[in-house]
Tab-separated table of C-alpha atoms in Angstrom:
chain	number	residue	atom	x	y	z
A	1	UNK	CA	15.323	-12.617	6.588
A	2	UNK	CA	15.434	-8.898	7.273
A	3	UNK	CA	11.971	-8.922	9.065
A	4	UNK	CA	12.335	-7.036	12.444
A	5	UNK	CA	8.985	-7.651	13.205
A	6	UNK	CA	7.497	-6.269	10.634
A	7	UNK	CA	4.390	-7.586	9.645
A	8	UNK	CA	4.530	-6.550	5.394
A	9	UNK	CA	8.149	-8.318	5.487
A	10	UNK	CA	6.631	-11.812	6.872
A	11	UNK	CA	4.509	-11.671	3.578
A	12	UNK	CA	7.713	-11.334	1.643
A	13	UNK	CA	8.459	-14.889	3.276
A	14	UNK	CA	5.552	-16.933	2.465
A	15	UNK	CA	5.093	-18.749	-0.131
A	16	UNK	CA	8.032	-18.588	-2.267
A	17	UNK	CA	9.912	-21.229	-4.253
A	18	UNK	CA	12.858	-21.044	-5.484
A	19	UNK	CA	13.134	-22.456	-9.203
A	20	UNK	CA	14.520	-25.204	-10.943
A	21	UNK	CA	17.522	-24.860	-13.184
A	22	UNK	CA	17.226	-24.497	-16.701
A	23	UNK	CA	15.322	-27.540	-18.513
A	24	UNK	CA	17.905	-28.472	-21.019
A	25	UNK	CA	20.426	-29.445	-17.724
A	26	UNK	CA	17.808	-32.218	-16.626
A	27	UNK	CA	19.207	-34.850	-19.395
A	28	UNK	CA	22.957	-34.407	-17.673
A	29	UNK	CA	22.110	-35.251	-14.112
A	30	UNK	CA	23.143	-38.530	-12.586
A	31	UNK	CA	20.151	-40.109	-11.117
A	32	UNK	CA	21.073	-42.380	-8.117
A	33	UNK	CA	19.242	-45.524	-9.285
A	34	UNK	CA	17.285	-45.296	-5.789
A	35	UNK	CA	16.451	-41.952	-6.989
A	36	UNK	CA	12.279	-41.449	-6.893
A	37	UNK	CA	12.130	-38.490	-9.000
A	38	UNK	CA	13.618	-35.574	-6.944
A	39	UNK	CA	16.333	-34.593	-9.769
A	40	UNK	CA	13.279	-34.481	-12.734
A	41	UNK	CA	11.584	-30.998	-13.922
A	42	UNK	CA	8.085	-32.151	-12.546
A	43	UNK	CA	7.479	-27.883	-13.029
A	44	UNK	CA	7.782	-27.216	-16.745
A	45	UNK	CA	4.783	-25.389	-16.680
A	46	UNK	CA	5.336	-23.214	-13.849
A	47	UNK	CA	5.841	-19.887	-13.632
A	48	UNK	CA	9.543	-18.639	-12.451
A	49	UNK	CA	8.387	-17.877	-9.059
A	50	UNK	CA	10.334	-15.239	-6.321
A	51	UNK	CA	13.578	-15.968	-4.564
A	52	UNK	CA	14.432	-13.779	-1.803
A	53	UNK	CA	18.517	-13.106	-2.045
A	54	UNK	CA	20.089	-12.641	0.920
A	55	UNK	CA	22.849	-9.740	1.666
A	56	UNK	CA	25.795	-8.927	4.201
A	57	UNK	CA	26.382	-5.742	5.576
A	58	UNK	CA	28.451	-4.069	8.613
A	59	UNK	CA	25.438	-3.360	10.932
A	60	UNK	CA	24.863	0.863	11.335
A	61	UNK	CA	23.451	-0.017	14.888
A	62	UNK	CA	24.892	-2.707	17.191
A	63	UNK	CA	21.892	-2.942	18.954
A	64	UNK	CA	19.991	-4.163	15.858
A	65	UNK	CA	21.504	-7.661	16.037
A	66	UNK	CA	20.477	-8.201	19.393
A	67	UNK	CA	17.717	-11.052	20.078
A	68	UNK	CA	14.619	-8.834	20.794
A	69	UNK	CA	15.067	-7.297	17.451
A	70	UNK	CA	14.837	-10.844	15.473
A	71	UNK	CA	17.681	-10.586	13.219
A	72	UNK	CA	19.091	-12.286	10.213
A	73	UNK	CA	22.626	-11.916	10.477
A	74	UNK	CA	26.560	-13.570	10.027
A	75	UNK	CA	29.511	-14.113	12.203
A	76	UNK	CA	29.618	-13.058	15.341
A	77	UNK	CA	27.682	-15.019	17.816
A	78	UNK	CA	23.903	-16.141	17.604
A	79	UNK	CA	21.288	-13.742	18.908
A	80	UNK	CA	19.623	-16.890	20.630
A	81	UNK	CA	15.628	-16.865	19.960
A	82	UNK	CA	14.980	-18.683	22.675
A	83	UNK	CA	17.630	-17.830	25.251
A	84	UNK	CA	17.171	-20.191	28.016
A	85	UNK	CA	16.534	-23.799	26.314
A	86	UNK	CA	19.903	-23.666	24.040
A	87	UNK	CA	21.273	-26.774	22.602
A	88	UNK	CA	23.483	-28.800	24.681
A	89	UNK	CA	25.977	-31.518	24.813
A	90	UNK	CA	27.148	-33.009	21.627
A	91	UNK	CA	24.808	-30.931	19.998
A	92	UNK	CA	27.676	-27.955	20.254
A	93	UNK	CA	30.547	-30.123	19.233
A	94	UNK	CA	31.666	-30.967	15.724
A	95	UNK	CA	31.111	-34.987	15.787
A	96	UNK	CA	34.206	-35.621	13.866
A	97	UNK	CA	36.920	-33.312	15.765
A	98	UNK	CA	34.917	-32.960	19.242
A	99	UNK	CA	35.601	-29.038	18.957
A	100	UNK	CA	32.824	-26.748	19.832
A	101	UNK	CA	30.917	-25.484	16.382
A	102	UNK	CA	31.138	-22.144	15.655
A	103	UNK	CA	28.113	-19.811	14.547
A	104	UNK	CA	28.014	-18.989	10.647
A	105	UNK	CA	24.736	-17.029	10.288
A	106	UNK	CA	20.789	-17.060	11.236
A	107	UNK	CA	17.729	-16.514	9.588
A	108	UNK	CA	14.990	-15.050	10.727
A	109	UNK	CA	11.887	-16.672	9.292
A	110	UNK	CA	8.744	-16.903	10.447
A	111	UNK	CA	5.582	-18.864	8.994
A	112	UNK	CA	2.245	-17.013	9.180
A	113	UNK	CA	0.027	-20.353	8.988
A	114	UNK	CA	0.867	-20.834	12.784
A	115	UNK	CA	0.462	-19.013	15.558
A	116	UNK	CA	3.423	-21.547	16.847
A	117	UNK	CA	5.503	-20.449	14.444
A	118	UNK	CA	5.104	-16.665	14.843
A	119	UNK	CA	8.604	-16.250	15.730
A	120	UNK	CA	11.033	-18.399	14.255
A	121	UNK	CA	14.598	-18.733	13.643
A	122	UNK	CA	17.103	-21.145	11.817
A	123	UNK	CA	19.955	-20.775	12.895
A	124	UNK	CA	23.380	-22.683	11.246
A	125	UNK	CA	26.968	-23.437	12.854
A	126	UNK	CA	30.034	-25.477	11.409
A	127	UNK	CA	33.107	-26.833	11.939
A	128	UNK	CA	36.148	-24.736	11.275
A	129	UNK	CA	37.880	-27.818	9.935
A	130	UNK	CA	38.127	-28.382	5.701
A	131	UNK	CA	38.950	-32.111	6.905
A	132	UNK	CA	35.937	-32.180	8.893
A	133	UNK	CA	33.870	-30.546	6.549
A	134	UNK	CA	35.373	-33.158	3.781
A	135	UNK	CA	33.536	-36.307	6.403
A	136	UNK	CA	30.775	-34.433	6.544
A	137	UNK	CA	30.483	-34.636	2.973
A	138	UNK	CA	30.696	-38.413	3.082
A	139	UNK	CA	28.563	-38.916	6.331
A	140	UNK	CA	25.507	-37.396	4.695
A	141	UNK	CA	25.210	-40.076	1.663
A	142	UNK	CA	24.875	-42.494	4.514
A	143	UNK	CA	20.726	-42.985	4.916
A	144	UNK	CA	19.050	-43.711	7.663
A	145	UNK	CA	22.440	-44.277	9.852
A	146	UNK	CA	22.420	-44.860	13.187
A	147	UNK	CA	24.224	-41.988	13.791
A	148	UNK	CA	25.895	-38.954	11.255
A	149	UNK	CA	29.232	-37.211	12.113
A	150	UNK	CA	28.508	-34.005	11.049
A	151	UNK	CA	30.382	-31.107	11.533
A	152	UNK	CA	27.568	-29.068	10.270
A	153	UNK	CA	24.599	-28.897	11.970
A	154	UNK	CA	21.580	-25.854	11.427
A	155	UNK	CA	18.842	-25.859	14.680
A	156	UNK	CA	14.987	-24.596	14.326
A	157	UNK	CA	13.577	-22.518	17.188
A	158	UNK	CA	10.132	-20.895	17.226
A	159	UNK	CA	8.175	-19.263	19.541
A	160	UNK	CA	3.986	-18.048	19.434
A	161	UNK	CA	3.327	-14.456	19.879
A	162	UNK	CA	2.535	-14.997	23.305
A	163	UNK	CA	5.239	-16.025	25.094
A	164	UNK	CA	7.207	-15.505	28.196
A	165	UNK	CA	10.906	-14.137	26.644
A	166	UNK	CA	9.471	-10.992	24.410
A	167	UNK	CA	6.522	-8.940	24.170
A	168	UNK	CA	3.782	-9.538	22.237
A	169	UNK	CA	3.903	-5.787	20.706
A	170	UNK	CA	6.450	-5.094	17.122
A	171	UNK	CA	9.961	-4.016	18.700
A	172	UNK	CA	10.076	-0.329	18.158
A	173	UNK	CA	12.987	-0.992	15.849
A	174	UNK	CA	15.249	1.045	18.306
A	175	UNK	CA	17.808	0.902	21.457
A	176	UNK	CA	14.827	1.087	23.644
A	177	UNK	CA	13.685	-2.738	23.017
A	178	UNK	CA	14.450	-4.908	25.528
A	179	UNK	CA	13.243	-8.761	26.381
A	180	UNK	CA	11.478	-9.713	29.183
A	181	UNK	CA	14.338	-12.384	30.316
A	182	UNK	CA	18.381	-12.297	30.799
A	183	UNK	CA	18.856	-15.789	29.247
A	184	UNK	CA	21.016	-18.316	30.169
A	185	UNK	CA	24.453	-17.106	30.898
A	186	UNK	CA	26.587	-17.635	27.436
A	187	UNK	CA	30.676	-19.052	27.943
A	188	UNK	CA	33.362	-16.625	28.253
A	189	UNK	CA	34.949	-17.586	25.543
A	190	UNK	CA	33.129	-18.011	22.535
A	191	UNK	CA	29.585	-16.230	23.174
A	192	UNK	CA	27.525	-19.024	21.864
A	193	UNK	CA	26.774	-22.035	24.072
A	194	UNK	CA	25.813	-21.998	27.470
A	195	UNK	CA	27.994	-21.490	29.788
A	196	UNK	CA	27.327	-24.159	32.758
A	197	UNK	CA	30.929	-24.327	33.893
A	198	UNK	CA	32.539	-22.655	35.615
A	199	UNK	CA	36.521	-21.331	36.428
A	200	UNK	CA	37.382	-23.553	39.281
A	201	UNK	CA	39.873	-20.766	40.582
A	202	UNK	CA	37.819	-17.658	40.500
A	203	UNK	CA	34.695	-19.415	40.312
A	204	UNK	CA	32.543	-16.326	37.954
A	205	UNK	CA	34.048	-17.074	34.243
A	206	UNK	CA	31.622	-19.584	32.261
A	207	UNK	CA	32.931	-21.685	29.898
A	208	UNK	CA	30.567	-24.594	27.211
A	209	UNK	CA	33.659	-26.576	27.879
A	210	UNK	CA	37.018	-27.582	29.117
A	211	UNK	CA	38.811	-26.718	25.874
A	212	UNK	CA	37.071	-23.147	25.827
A	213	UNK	CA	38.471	-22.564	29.077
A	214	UNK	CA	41.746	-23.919	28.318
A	215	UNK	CA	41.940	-21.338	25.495
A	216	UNK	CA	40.804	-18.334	27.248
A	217	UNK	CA	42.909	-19.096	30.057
A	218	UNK	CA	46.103	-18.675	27.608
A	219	UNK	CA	44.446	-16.258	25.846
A	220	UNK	CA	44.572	-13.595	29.217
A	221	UNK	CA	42.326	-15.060	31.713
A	222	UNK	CA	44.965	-16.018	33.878
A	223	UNK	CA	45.749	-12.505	34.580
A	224	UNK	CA	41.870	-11.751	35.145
A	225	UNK	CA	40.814	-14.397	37.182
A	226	UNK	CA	42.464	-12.856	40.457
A	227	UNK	CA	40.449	-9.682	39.591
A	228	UNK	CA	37.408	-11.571	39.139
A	229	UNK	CA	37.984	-13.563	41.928
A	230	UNK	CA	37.877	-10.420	43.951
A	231	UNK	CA	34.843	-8.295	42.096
A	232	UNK	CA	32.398	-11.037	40.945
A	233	UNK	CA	30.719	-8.249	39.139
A	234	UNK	CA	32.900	-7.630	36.541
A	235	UNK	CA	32.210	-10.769	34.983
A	236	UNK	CA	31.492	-10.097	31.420
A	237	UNK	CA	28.050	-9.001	30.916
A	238	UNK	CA	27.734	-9.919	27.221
A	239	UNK	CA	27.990	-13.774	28.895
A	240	UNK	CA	25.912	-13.584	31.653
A	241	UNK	CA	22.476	-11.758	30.260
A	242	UNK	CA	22.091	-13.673	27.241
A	243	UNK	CA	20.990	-10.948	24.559
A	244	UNK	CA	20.287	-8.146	27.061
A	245	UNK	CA	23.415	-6.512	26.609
A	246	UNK	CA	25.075	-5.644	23.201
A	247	UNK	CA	26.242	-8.562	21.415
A	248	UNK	CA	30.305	-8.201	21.422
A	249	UNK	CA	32.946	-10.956	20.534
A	250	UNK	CA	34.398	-12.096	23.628
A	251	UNK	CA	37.249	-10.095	24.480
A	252	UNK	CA	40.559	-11.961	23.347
A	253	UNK	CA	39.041	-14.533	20.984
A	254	UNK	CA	40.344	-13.852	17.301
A	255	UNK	CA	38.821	-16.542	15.363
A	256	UNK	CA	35.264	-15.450	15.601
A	257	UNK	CA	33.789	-14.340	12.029
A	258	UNK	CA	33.556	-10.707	11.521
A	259	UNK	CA	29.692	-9.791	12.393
A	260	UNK	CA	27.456	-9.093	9.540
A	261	UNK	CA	23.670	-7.760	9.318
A	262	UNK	CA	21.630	-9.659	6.850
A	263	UNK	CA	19.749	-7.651	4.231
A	264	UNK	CA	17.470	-9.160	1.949
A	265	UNK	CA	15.766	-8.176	-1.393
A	266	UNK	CA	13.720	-10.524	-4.073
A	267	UNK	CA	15.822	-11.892	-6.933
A	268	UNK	CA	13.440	-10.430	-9.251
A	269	UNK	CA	14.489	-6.864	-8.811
A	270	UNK	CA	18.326	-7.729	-10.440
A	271	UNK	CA	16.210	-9.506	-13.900
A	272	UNK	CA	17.435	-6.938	-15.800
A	273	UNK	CA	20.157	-6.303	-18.219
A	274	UNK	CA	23.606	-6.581	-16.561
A	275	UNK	CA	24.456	-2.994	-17.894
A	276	UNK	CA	22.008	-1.849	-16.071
A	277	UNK	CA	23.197	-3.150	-12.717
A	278	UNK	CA	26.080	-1.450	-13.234
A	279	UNK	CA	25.806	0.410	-9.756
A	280	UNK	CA	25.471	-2.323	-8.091
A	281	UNK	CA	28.617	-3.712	-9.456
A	282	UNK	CA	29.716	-0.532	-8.788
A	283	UNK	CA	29.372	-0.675	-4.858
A	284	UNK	CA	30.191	-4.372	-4.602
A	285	UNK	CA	32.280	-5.043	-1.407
A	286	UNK	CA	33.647	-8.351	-4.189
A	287	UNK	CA	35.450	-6.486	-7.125
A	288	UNK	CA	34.061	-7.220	-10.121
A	289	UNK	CA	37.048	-8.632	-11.666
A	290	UNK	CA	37.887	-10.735	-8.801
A	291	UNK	CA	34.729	-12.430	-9.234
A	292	UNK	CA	35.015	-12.848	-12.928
A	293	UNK	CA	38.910	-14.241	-12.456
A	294	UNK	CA	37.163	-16.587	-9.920
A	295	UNK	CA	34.626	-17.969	-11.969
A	296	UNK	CA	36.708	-18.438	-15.241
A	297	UNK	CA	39.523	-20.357	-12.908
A	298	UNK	CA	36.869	-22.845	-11.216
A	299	UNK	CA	35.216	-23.142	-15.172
A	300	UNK	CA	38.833	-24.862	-15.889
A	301	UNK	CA	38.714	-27.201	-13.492
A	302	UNK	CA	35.199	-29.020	-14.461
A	303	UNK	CA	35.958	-31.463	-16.944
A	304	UNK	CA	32.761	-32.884	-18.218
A	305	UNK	CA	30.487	-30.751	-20.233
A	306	UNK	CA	27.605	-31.416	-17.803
A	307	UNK	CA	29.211	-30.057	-14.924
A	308	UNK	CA	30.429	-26.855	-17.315
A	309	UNK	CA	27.134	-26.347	-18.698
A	310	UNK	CA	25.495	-26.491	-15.071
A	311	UNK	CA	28.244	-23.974	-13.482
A	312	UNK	CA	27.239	-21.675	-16.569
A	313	UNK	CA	23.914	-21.746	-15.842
A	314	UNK	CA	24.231	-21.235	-12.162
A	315	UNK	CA	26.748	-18.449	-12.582
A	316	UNK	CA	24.249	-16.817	-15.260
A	317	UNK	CA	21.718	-16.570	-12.474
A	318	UNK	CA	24.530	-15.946	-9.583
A	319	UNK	CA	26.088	-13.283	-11.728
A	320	UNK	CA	22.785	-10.878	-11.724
A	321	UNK	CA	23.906	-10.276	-8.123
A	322	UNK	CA	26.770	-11.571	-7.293
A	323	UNK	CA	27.363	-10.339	-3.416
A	324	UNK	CA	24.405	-12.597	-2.505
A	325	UNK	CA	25.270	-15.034	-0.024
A	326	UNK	CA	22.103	-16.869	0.569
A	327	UNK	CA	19.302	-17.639	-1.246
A	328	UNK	CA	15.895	-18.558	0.423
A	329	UNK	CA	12.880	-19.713	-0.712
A	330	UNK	CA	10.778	-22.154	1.140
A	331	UNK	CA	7.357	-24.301	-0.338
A	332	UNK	CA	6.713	-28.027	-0.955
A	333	UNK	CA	8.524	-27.864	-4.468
A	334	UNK	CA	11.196	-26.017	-3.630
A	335	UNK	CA	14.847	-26.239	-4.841
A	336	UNK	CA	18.460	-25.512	-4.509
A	337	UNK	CA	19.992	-23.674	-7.482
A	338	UNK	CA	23.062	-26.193	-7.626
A	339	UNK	CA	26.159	-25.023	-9.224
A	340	UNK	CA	26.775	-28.869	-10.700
A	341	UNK	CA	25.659	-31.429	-11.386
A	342	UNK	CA	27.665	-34.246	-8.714
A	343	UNK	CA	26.521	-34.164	-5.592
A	344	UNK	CA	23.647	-33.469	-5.723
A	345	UNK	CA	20.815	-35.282	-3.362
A	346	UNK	CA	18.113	-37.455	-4.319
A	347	UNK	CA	14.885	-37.614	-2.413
A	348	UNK	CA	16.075	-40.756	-0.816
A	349	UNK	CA	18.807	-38.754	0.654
A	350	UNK	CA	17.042	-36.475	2.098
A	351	UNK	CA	15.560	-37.908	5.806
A	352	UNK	CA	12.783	-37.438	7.855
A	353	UNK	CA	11.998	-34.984	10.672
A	354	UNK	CA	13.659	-37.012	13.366
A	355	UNK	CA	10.762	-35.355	15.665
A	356	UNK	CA	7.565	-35.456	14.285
A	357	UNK	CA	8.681	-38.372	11.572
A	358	UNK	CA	7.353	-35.829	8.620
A	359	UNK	CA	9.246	-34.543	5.307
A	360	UNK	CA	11.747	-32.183	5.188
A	361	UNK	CA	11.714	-29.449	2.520
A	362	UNK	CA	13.785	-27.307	0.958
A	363	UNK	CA	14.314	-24.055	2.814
A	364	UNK	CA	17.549	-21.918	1.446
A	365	UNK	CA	20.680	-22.113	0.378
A	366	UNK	CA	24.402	-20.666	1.635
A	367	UNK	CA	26.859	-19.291	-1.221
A	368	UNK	CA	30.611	-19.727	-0.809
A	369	UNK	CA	30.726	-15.669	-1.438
A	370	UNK	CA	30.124	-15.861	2.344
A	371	UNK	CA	33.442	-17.148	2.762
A	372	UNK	CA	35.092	-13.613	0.605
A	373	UNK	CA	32.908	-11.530	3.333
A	374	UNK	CA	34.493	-13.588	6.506
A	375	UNK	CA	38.435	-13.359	5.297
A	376	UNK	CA	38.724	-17.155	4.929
A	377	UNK	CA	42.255	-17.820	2.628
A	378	UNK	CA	41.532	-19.207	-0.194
A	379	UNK	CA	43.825	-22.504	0.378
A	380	UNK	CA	43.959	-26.176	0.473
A	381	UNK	CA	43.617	-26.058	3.928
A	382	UNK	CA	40.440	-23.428	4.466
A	383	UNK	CA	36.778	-23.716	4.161
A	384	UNK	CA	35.257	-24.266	1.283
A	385	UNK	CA	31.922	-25.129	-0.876
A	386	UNK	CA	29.837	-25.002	-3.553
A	387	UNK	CA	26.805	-24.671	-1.535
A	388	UNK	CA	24.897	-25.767	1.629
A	389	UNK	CA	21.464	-26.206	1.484
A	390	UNK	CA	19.750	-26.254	4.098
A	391	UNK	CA	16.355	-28.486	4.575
A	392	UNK	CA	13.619	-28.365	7.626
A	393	UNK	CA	10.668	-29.927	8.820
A	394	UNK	CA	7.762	-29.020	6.365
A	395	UNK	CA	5.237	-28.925	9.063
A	396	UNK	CA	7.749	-27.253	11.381
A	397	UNK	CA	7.128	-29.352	14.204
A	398	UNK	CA	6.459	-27.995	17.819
A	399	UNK	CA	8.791	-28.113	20.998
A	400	UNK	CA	10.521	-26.482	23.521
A	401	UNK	CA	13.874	-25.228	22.645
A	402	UNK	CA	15.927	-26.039	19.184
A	403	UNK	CA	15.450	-28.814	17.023
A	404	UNK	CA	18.377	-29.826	14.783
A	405	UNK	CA	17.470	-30.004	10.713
A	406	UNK	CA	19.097	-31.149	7.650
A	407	UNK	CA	22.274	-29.596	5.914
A	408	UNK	CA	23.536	-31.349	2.943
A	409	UNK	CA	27.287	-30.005	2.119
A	410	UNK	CA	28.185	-29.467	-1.970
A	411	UNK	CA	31.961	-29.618	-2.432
């Protein structure tokens, strides 16, 4: 999460699990009769163990969100870890629309049982589709498929301490910091994927594809390329060094997601009293009525007492702090907190790591509250979810470059 190379925050990281829900829900789920046990409270006599909550906020420094400070952070475009092995071909694209995927948010955490896994980010991208999102939802019940159409997809990249993009020193946690490498040069358009295309008519704009070009071209490029044709050097910089420069949105494009910093703090500092959190409800960016309106109108809709008593217990634990927006906690036992009860997956749903052929596990969840933060409508038509959880290679597996996980969609 917020780590910034600091070694006290790693510790924050390790070892934490995120709980089950509360044991009375167990006799409501629906067990998928392939089920082998994920759904059951094997934990009873466990301890409620950390959760690190994770927290959006407009960034006081724009040159904290760039790559060589390792940041957790929303919207905008990816601060690539590693910035010259980025994912490519129909890795970018949404696999039911064929659009590029845009970036939702990144998350900083490393593991401190490898030295492989010194650095490492997970980093998450979607669709901007609610039809797409909607076959997503039915493409990930399929098991062991040939092939998914997903339209959201979440890639792993870590890097040892030693290694040739960043020094091997803590950033100083200032404007000073810089990597050792540009990076590959980034498209024109939307800031994320590489840009190995070019303009064929002034030959210096970069584009991850012909639709991204199309786009910017209408979008004011047409009246730049002579210019650029001309001056080759006032191609955009934020494209062609790859984290060196400050991470903008690319000039003209509208539908990016406002950029957030990512701010964490353990759940266990809100298990208090809610009137005693009152200046935290206080400062809320969500107004606290809004949120209350919210949860009473999406109570209605649940028709089944299972499903009620589930949201109930999920908003009980929600509500503490309700301007969190992710929740992570990663260990062999971990689990989602899942706001009801369909849905859900059962270990059989879950694959293997398509790498190494290991388990995946549990790593954290995204909260629709994301959505409030970004200035998505709240319409038939816009994104929407109960939660995305988000599940990685338990032995995070070695490689060059990014390595796609696991991202099962609740509607």
């Amino acid at each position: 999460m917020d780590i910034n190379g600091k070694g006290d925050s790693v510790d924050e990281l390790k070892g934490l699990r995120i709980t089950n829900l509360d044991d009375d829900d167990d006799e409501n789920i629906a067990v998928d009769e392939d089920d082998n046990g994920e759904d059951e409270d094997d934990d009873d006599e466990e301890e409620q163990e950390s959760v690190i909550l994770g927290f959006v906020e407009k960034p006081e420094h724009s040159w904290s969100l760039l790559r060589q400070q390792f940041p957790s952070k929303a919207g905008g475009v990816p601060a690539w870890l590693d910035p010259d092995n980025l994912p490519t071909g129909m890795s970018c694209v949404c696999d039911v629309c064929g659009e590029p995927l845009q970036f939702l948010l990144q998350v900083y955490a490393p593991l401190v049982e490898k030295d492989s896994t010194f650095h490492r980010t997970l980093f998450v991208f979607m669709c901007l589709s609610m039809k797409c999102l909607l076959r997503d939802q039915h493409e990930q019940w399929k098991r062991h498929p040939d092939k998914q159409s997903r339209s959201v997809k979440v890639f792993r990249c870590q890097l040892p301490r030693a290694n040739s993009f960043y020094s091997s020193k803590p950033p100083e946690g200032n404007a000073t910091d810089k990597p050792l490498t540009p990076g590959a040069p980034l498209c024109n358009w939307c800031g994320t994927w590489k840009g190995d295309k070019f303009c064929s008519s002034c030959k210096v704009a970069r584009y991850c594809s012909q639709k991204h070009q199309v786009v910017h071209w209408r979008a004011g490029h047409k009246l730049e390329c002579q210019q650029l044709s001309l001056s080759p050097q006032s191609s955009d910089s934020n494209a062609c060094h790859g984290g060196v420069a400050q991470i903008k949105a690319p000039k003209g494009n509208k539908s990016l997601w406002p950029v957030y910093e990512m701010k964490n703090e353990h759940e266990s500092e809100y298990d208090t009293e809610m009137s005693g959190d009152e200046e935290h409800t206080d400062n809320s960016l969500i107004p606290r009525n809004k949120v209350d309106d919210t949860m009473k109108s999406l109570m209605d809709t649940f028709e089944g007492d299972g499903d009620k008593k589930s949201w109930a217990s999920f908003q009980e634990r929600i509500g503490k702090a309700p301007e969190q927006v992710l929740r992570y906690c990663r260990s062999a036992g971990s689990k989602p907190l899942w706001p009801i009860l369909g849905g859900r997956p059962s270990k059989a749903d879950i694959p293997i790591c398509s790498y190494c052929g290991g388990h995946l596990c549990f790593e954290f969840q995204i909260l629709p509250q994301l959505l409030y933060y970004f200035g998505v409508k709240n319409d038939a038509e816009s994104l929407d979810w109960a939660t995305i959880a988000v599940y990685t290679c338990e032995a995070s597996c070695e490689g060059v470059g990014y390595k796609q996980e696991f991202a099962w969609v609740q509607l």
